[in-house]
Amino acid sequence: MNAVYDPHAIETQAQEHWNEHDSFRASETDEGDKYYCLGMFPYPSGQLHMGHVRNYTLTDVINRYHRLKGFNVMQPMGWDAFGLPAENAAIKNGIPPASWTKDNIAYMRGQMQRLGFGIDWSREFATCDPEYYRWEQWLFLKLFEKGLVYRKNSVVNWDPVDQTVLANEQVENGRGWRSGAVVERREMAQWFMKITEYAEELREELDQMSGWPESVKSMQRNWIGRSQGVEIDFPINGGTDGQDTLTVFTTRPDTLLGATYVAVAAQHPLALLAAESDSDVSAFVEVCKKATTAEADLATMEKAGIATSATVTHPLTGESLPVWVANFVLMEYGSGAVMSVPGHDQRDWEFARKYDIPIVQVIEPIADEQCDITTAAFVEHGNVINSGEFDGLDFDGAVDAIARALEAKGAGRRVTNYRLRDWGVSRQRYWGCPIPMIHCEACGVVPVPEADLPVVLPTEVKFEGVQSPLVTMDSFLNVDCPSCGKVARRETDTFDTFVESSWYYARFACPDADTLMVDERARIWAPVDFYVGGIEHAILHLLYARFFYKLMRDENLVAGNEPFHKLLMLGMVLQGGKKMSKSSGDAGDPQKLLDRYGADAVRTAVIFAAPPDQSFEWSEAGLEGASRFLRKIWNLVDQFITAGPTPKFDRSKLSDGAQAVRRKAHETLKKADDDFGRRIQFNTVVSGVMELCNEIGKLKIVDDNDRGAIGEAIRIALIAISPIAPHIAHSLWSSLGETEALIDVRWPKVDESALQQTSVKMVVQVNGKVRGNIEVAADADKEHILGVAKAEHNVVKHIDGKEIVKEIVVPNKLVNVVVR
RNA sequence: GCCCAGGUGGUGAAAUUGGUAGACACGCUAGCUUCAGGUGCUAGUGAGCUUCGGCUCGUGGAGGUUCAAGUCCUCUCCUGGGCACCA
C-alpha cells in the first residue's frame, strides 16, 4: 500500500471494484430479507448542494449498514424532474426545459457517483420520462371513473401585467416577482383529487405508525384537523328561494346564545349580493381581491370587515343578527361563513371591539380562572349563563342540549368537519405532466382514452414571454374528440409536481414495467422500510404520498396501507441561518470539497457535523478534521502492516494495555451497532471510532499476542467506519491481507467477555455536589461501596461532624450522601 | 396568527432510562519535529476565585418538583421549518 493517504486514487479503485462486481445491483431473488432505505429524490437544479450530500450520505450509511447485517438491499435514485426552475431557466436563457433538465441530471449523477453512493443505477428514471408519467395519467383516468377526481372553480394568484398565474413563491409583498404588478385573486376551473374522501383513514392510521416521529404525526393530525361540531342554519331575512339560509359550522355550539353577528368571506355569495347594491361593500370586496392566496398572509393581516344591510335570524332566539363581510373568513374552509361570539372567541372579540358590535358573556368559568370580557374573550370551557333554558349546563351538556334543540327545529345537525381540503392538481404551466383531458364544445370534458396514453408533453418548445407554450401550440392543442370525433382542444394545464413525487418510490421496484403502473415486484420492495428526507416535507409531500399509496392499493397494485414504514426527518442544512436555496450562491456546491478532500472526507464531515434530525449551519471547518482523522487511520494501519501480517492471539494472555484496547474495540462495535441500527445517530459512531483509534495509537505493543488483538481492533474500526467512509475502509481492509472484499463482509459479533470489568469508577456526592472519586470491585455490595465512599479524604471533609440523613447508591454510577 | 421543532464553552457537538455537564472534534495558546508547508507529535483550553488541597458559578430567561434536573412540570423570550401553486 501507499504510505501516504491519497483519497482520489483509493476512491477510484474502490468504485471500480464495486462496478466490476455489480455490488449494488438489487435482485428480488438474492438471499436475505429485503431492505429498502430511500432518500427523497432530488430536483435536478444544477448541482448537488450540501443538503443533498447529507440526505444521500445518510441513506447510503443506513443501506451499507444493512448490507453488513446481511439484508438484501435496494438503493435506487431518480429525478423529480418537472418544476418551475426549468421554466425560469428557459425564459431567461432560451434553453428548452427538457434539455436543461437532462444536462443537470447528467452532472448531478456524476457527483453522486463520485461520492461513492451504493446506488443501483439500473433503476434510474426521471419523472419527465413519458414512460413514467403516463402511469399517473392512467391513474388519474381511473380516479375520474371512480368519481375521485372533479373540476371546480378555485382561486389563483393572477398577475395582471404578465397575464399569468403565479405560484405563492413568485408573489413578493403582494406583487408579481417579474412584473411588480399588484397580484389579484382570480377564480379558475381546476382539477381536484378527493383526498378528503381518505381524510379519516389518513388521520386514524397515524396512531399505528410507530416508525414515524411524533412531531410529524402531530403536524399531519393538525393539518387534517378533524373537529366535531354543529352545522347551524341561519335564515336570511328577506332571502330569496335560491339563497334563504346561511349555514355556518362551529365547534362551540354552547356559545350559540352569545352570537351577536355573523361574518362571511369576501367571495361568499351573500357578500357578492350585498356588493351589487352597496358601493362600500363592493369596494371592500375589491380590496379583498388584492391579496395573495397564502394562509399565512391571511392570518397575519389586519382584521377588517364591513357591515352589510343584510340580517339573519338567530335560530333559537329569533333575534336579528347583522351580516358582516370579513377578510379573515376563508371561503375554502367550511361554508365560508362563521357565527361570531365575541365574548368567547378572541378574534371575534377584537373584531367586535373595532366595529362596536355588542359583546355578550354566555360562559362563566368553573374554577378560579380569569374572566373579564371587557378586556379579552374568555375562551375556556365553562358553564352556560345568559342562555335561558340552557343556563347552568356544562360544556358537554350544553353542546348536547343545543344540538338537540337545533335538530328538533331542523335548523342544525351534528357534523364532523375536516380542515383538510381537496387537492387541487391543476397548474397553468408548461413543464409538467399533461392532464389527460379533452374539452369538446359538444361533449364537454372528455377523458383521453386509455389506449391513447401517454399524452406526451412536447419538448421542442420556444418560450415567448412567461406563458406556457402549450397554450399557443396547435399541434398539441388540436385533437379529435374521443366521443363525437369533432375537433376539440386538449387541456393545457399540467399536474402539480407533487403528483410525480407521490408514487416514485413504488416505481423504483419496477422502473421498466410497461404494461402496469407498477408490477408484482412492487409487492416485494414496497413499502419503503426507511424513508429519509427534509423536515420541510413533513406535511404536504408525505400526506400526498400516503394518499397515493392508498389509491394504488385500491387499484390492487401494492400491498399494505402505508408507503413508508419508518421515517427520518432531516434537519436543514442552513446558510446564513436560512434554508439553502439555489439563489444563495455556490457555497453549498460540494464539488470543490470533493476535489480537495475526497469523497470519504466529505461524507465523514457531513455525518460528524450533527445528528441527522438537527439543522445546522454549513461550514467547511469540519472538512479539515475529517480529513485528518482519515489520514490518522491510514497511518495507523500502514504502520501496523509494515510490521508484518496479523498473528493469531490468545485472549487470556494479553497485556493489560492490549486487554483495555480490546475492551474498547468491542464497546465501540456494540455502540456503533446500536447507533446505526436503533438510535440513527451516526456522528457518535465517528467519535467512537476516533476514540478507539486514539487508544490503539497510544498502546505500546509488547508482543505478537498483543499485535493479534490490535489487528482485531483495527478490523473492528474499519468495519464500523465503513458505512460512512467506505472507500478508505475498502482499501485498508484488502491491505490487511483479507481476501474477501469489505463490501461482502458481515458485521462481527461482539465478544461480551471482552466487555467485562473487574473494577468500576464511581463518583461520590455530598448533598448532590461531586466531592470525590472512588474505584471499587464491580461486584461490591452497597455497604462496602458506602464504606469506601465515606472514607475518601475530600468526602470526609464535607460530612465530618454532620448528621447523615440519607445515602443513595446508584450501582456503577455514583454515591450521594445527604447531610444536615 | 396557527401547527411542529430547536436553544449546552470561542465553534460543531456529547451526555441513550432523572445520576460526574462539555466526550469526540474544530479553533486557539505553548513547546517539539520537520522545515517550503493546507505536515506530524506533546501539553493546556467553560467562567471566576484559590492557601494549588480545592471552592463557587454554569446548559436562552423566570419559577417549581427531587437526595439529584441539560433531561420532568408551569410560564416566558429567541431562532428555524410548514401553512395547501417552491421543491
mmCIF file with all atom_site columns, N, CA and C in Angstrom, chain A residues 92-119:
data_model
loop_
_atom_site.group_PDB
_atom_site.id
_atom_site.type_symbol
_atom_site.label_atom_id
_atom_site.label_alt_id
_atom_site.label_comp_id
_atom_site.label_asym_id
_atom_site.label_entity_id
_atom_site.label_seq_id
_atom_site.pdbx_PDB_ins_code
_atom_site.Cartn_x
_atom_site.Cartn_y
_atom_site.Cartn_z
_atom_site.occupancy
_atom_site.B_iso_or_equiv
_atom_site.pdbx_formal_charge
_atom_site.auth_seq_id
_atom_site.auth_comp_id
_atom_site.auth_asym_id
_atom_site.auth_atom_id
_atom_site.pdbx_PDB_model_num
ATOM 1  N N  . LYS A 1 92  ? -35.276 32.736 -19.155 1.00 0.00 ? 92  LYS A N  1
ATOM 2  C CA . LYS A 1 92  ? -34.097 33.582 -19.026 1.00 0.00 ? 92  LYS A CA 1
ATOM 3  C C  . LYS A 1 92  ? -33.075 33.331 -20.140 1.00 0.00 ? 92  LYS A C  1
ATOM 4  N N  . ASN A 1 93  ? -32.815 32.057 -20.420 1.00 0.00 ? 93  ASN A N  1
ATOM 5  C CA . ASN A 1 93  ? -31.714 31.733 -21.347 1.00 0.00 ? 93  ASN A CA 1
ATOM 6  C C  . ASN A 1 93  ? -32.153 31.131 -22.673 1.00 0.00 ? 93  ASN A C  1
ATOM 7  N N  . GLY A 1 94  ? -33.450 30.883 -22.816 1.00 0.00 ? 94  GLY A N  1
ATOM 8  C CA . GLY A 1 94  ? -33.932 30.322 -24.063 1.00 0.00 ? 94  GLY A CA 1
ATOM 9  C C  . GLY A 1 94  ? -33.636 28.838 -24.250 1.00 0.00 ? 94  GLY A C  1
ATOM 10 N N  . ILE A 1 95  ? -33.141 28.168 -23.207 1.00 0.00 ? 95  ILE A N  1
ATOM 11 C CA . ILE A 1 95  ? -32.892 26.726 -23.318 1.00 0.00 ? 95  ILE A CA 1
ATOM 12 C C  . ILE A 1 95  ? -34.182 25.977 -22.998 1.00 0.00 ? 95  ILE A C  1
ATOM 13 N N  . PRO A 1 96  ? -34.590 25.030 -23.840 1.00 0.00 ? 96  PRO A N  1
ATOM 14 C CA . PRO A 1 96  ? -35.824 24.293 -23.511 1.00 0.00 ? 96  PRO A CA 1
ATOM 15 C C  . PRO A 1 96  ? -35.678 23.543 -22.192 1.00 0.00 ? 96  PRO A C  1
ATOM 16 N N  . PRO A 1 97  ? -36.726 23.536 -21.355 1.00 0.00 ? 97  PRO A N  1
ATOM 17 C CA . PRO A 1 97  ? -36.644 22.871 -20.052 1.00 0.00 ? 97  PRO A CA 1
ATOM 18 C C  . PRO A 1 97  ? -36.137 21.434 -20.120 1.00 0.00 ? 97  PRO A C  1
ATOM 19 N N  . ALA A 1 98  ? -36.520 20.708 -21.174 1.00 0.00 ? 98  ALA A N  1
ATOM 20 C CA . ALA A 1 98  ? -36.125 19.294 -21.244 1.00 0.00 ? 98  ALA A CA 1
ATOM 21 C C  . ALA A 1 98  ? -34.610 19.138 -21.320 1.00 0.00 ? 98  ALA A C  1
ATOM 22 N N  . SER A 1 99  ? -33.964 19.928 -22.169 1.00 0.00 ? 99  SER A N  1
ATOM 23 C CA . SER A 1 99  ? -32.514 19.736 -22.317 1.00 0.00 ? 99  SER A CA 1
ATOM 24 C C  . SER A 1 99  ? -31.769 20.311 -21.105 1.00 0.00 ? 99  SER A C  1
ATOM 25 N N  . TRP A 1 100 ? -32.310 21.416 -20.550 1.00 0.00 ? 100 TRP A N  1
ATOM 26 C CA . TRP A 1 100 ? -31.717 21.976 -19.322 1.00 0.00 ? 100 TRP A CA 1
ATOM 27 C C  . TRP A 1 100 ? -31.732 20.919 -18.212 1.00 0.00 ? 100 TRP A C  1
ATOM 28 N N  . THR A 1 101 ? -32.890 20.263 -18.064 1.00 0.00 ? 101 THR A N  1
ATOM 29 C CA . THR A 1 101 ? -33.059 19.257 -17.022 1.00 0.00 ? 101 THR A CA 1
ATOM 30 C C  . THR A 1 101 ? -32.129 18.066 -17.256 1.00 0.00 ? 101 THR A C  1
ATOM 31 N N  . LYS A 1 102 ? -32.041 17.648 -18.507 1.00 0.00 ? 102 LYS A N  1
ATOM 32 C CA . LYS A 1 102 ? -31.204 16.494 -18.854 1.00 0.00 ? 102 LYS A CA 1
ATOM 33 C C  . LYS A 1 102 ? -29.733 16.766 -18.509 1.00 0.00 ? 102 LYS A C  1
ATOM 34 N N  . ASP A 1 103 ? -29.273 17.960 -18.845 1.00 0.00 ? 103 ASP A N  1
ATOM 35 C CA . ASP A 1 103 ? -27.882 18.311 -18.542 1.00 0.00 ? 103 ASP A CA 1
ATOM 36 C C  . ASP A 1 103 ? -27.630 18.319 -17.037 1.00 0.00 ? 103 ASP A C  1
ATOM 37 N N  . ASN A 1 104 ? -28.575 18.890 -16.296 1.00 0.00 ? 104 ASN A N  1
ATOM 38 C CA . ASN A 1 104 ? -28.428 18.933 -14.848 1.00 0.00 ? 104 ASN A CA 1
ATOM 39 C C  . ASN A 1 104 ? -28.355 17.531 -14.253 1.00 0.00 ? 104 ASN A C  1
ATOM 40 N N  . ILE A 1 105 ? -29.218 16.655 -14.766 1.00 0.00 ? 105 ILE A N  1
ATOM 41 C CA . ILE A 1 105 ? -29.237 15.279 -14.261 1.00 0.00 ? 105 ILE A CA 1
ATOM 42 C C  . ILE A 1 105 ? -27.877 14.626 -14.497 1.00 0.00 ? 105 ILE A C  1
ATOM 43 N N  . ALA A 1 106 ? -27.332 14.811 -15.699 1.00 0.00 ? 106 ALA A N  1
ATOM 44 C CA . ALA A 1 106 ? -26.051 14.183 -16.028 1.00 0.00 ? 106 ALA A CA 1
ATOM 45 C C  . ALA A 1 106 ? -24.960 14.657 -15.064 1.00 0.00 ? 106 ALA A C  1
ATOM 46 N N  . TYR A 1 107 ? -24.950 15.947 -14.782 1.00 0.00 ? 107 TYR A N  1
ATOM 47 C CA . TYR A 1 107 ? -23.914 16.485 -13.902 1.00 0.00 ? 107 TYR A CA 1
ATOM 48 C C  . TYR A 1 107 ? -24.084 15.981 -12.476 1.00 0.00 ? 107 TYR A C  1
ATOM 49 N N  . MET A 1 108 ? -25.321 16.014 -11.994 1.00 0.00 ? 108 MET A N  1
ATOM 50 C CA . MET A 1 108 ? -25.561 15.603 -10.615 1.00 0.00 ? 108 MET A CA 1
ATOM 51 C C  . MET A 1 108 ? -25.357 14.100 -10.427 1.00 0.00 ? 108 MET A C  1
ATOM 52 N N  . ARG A 1 109 ? -25.694 13.316 -11.448 1.00 0.00 ? 109 ARG A N  1
ATOM 53 C CA . ARG A 1 109 ? -25.441 11.877 -11.385 1.00 0.00 ? 109 ARG A CA 1
ATOM 54 C C  . ARG A 1 109 ? -23.938 11.635 -11.208 1.00 0.00 ? 109 ARG A C  1
ATOM 55 N N  . GLY A 1 110 ? -23.148 12.383 -11.966 1.00 0.00 ? 110 GLY A N  1
ATOM 56 C CA . GLY A 1 110 ? -21.694 12.261 -11.858 1.00 0.00 ? 110 GLY A CA 1
ATOM 57 C C  . GLY A 1 110 ? -21.201 12.580 -10.452 1.00 0.00 ? 110 GLY A C  1
ATOM 58 N N  . GLN A 1 111 ? -21.784 13.619 -9.846  1.00 0.00 ? 111 GLN A N  1
ATOM 59 C CA . GLN A 1 111 ? -21.376 13.974 -8.488  1.00 0.00 ? 111 GLN A CA 1
ATOM 60 C C  . GLN A 1 111 ? -21.734 12.875 -7.488  1.00 0.00 ? 111 GLN A C  1
ATOM 61 N N  . MET A 1 112 ? -22.906 12.278 -7.685  1.00 0.00 ? 112 MET A N  1
ATOM 62 C CA . MET A 1 112 ? -23.315 11.195 -6.778  1.00 0.00 ? 112 MET A CA 1
ATOM 63 C C  . MET A 1 112 ? -22.392 9.995  -6.924  1.00 0.00 ? 112 MET A C  1
ATOM 64 N N  . GLN A 1 113 ? -22.021 9.699  -8.158  1.00 0.00 ? 113 GLN A N  1
ATOM 65 C CA . GLN A 1 113 ? -21.123 8.559  -8.381  1.00 0.00 ? 113 GLN A CA 1
ATOM 66 C C  . GLN A 1 113 ? -19.766 8.835  -7.739  1.00 0.00 ? 113 GLN A C  1
ATOM 67 N N  . ARG A 1 114 ? -19.347 10.077 -7.840  1.00 0.00 ? 114 ARG A N  1
ATOM 68 C CA . ARG A 1 114 ? -18.083 10.492 -7.245  1.00 0.00 ? 114 ARG A CA 1
ATOM 69 C C  . ARG A 1 114 ? -18.119 10.327 -5.721  1.00 0.00 ? 114 ARG A C  1
ATOM 70 N N  . LEU A 1 115 ? -19.305 10.495 -5.125  1.00 0.00 ? 115 LEU A N  1
ATOM 71 C CA . LEU A 1 115 ? -19.446 10.360 -3.680  1.00 0.00 ? 115 LEU A CA 1
ATOM 72 C C  . LEU A 1 115 ? -19.501 8.904  -3.223  1.00 0.00 ? 115 LEU A C  1
ATOM 73 N N  . GLY A 1 116 ? -19.544 7.990  -4.186  1.00 0.00 ? 116 GLY A N  1
ATOM 74 C CA . GLY A 1 116 ? -19.482 6.570  -3.854  1.00 0.00 ? 116 GLY A CA 1
ATOM 75 C C  . GLY A 1 116 ? -20.748 5.997  -3.244  1.00 0.00 ? 116 GLY A C  1
ATOM 76 N N  . PHE A 1 117 ? -21.912 6.582  -3.578  1.00 0.00 ? 117 PHE A N  1
ATOM 77 C CA . PHE A 1 117 ? -23.148 6.025  -3.051  1.00 0.00 ? 117 PHE A CA 1
ATOM 78 C C  . PHE A 1 117 ? -23.419 4.659  -3.676  1.00 0.00 ? 117 PHE A C  1
ATOM 79 N N  . GLY A 1 118 ? -23.891 3.736  -2.871  1.00 0.00 ? 118 GLY A N  1
ATOM 80 C CA . GLY A 1 118 ? -24.140 2.379  -3.350  1.00 0.00 ? 118 GLY A CA 1
ATOM 81 C C  . GLY A 1 118 ? -25.480 2.253  -4.049  1.00 0.00 ? 118 GLY A C  1
ATOM 82 N N  . ILE A 1 119 ? -25.593 2.958  -5.162  1.00 0.00 ? 119 ILE A N  1
ATOM 83 C CA . ILE A 1 119 ? -26.873 3.061  -5.866  1.00 0.00 ? 119 ILE A CA 1
ATOM 84 C C  . ILE A 1 119 ? -26.946 2.045  -6.996  1.00 0.00 ? 119 ILE A C  1
#
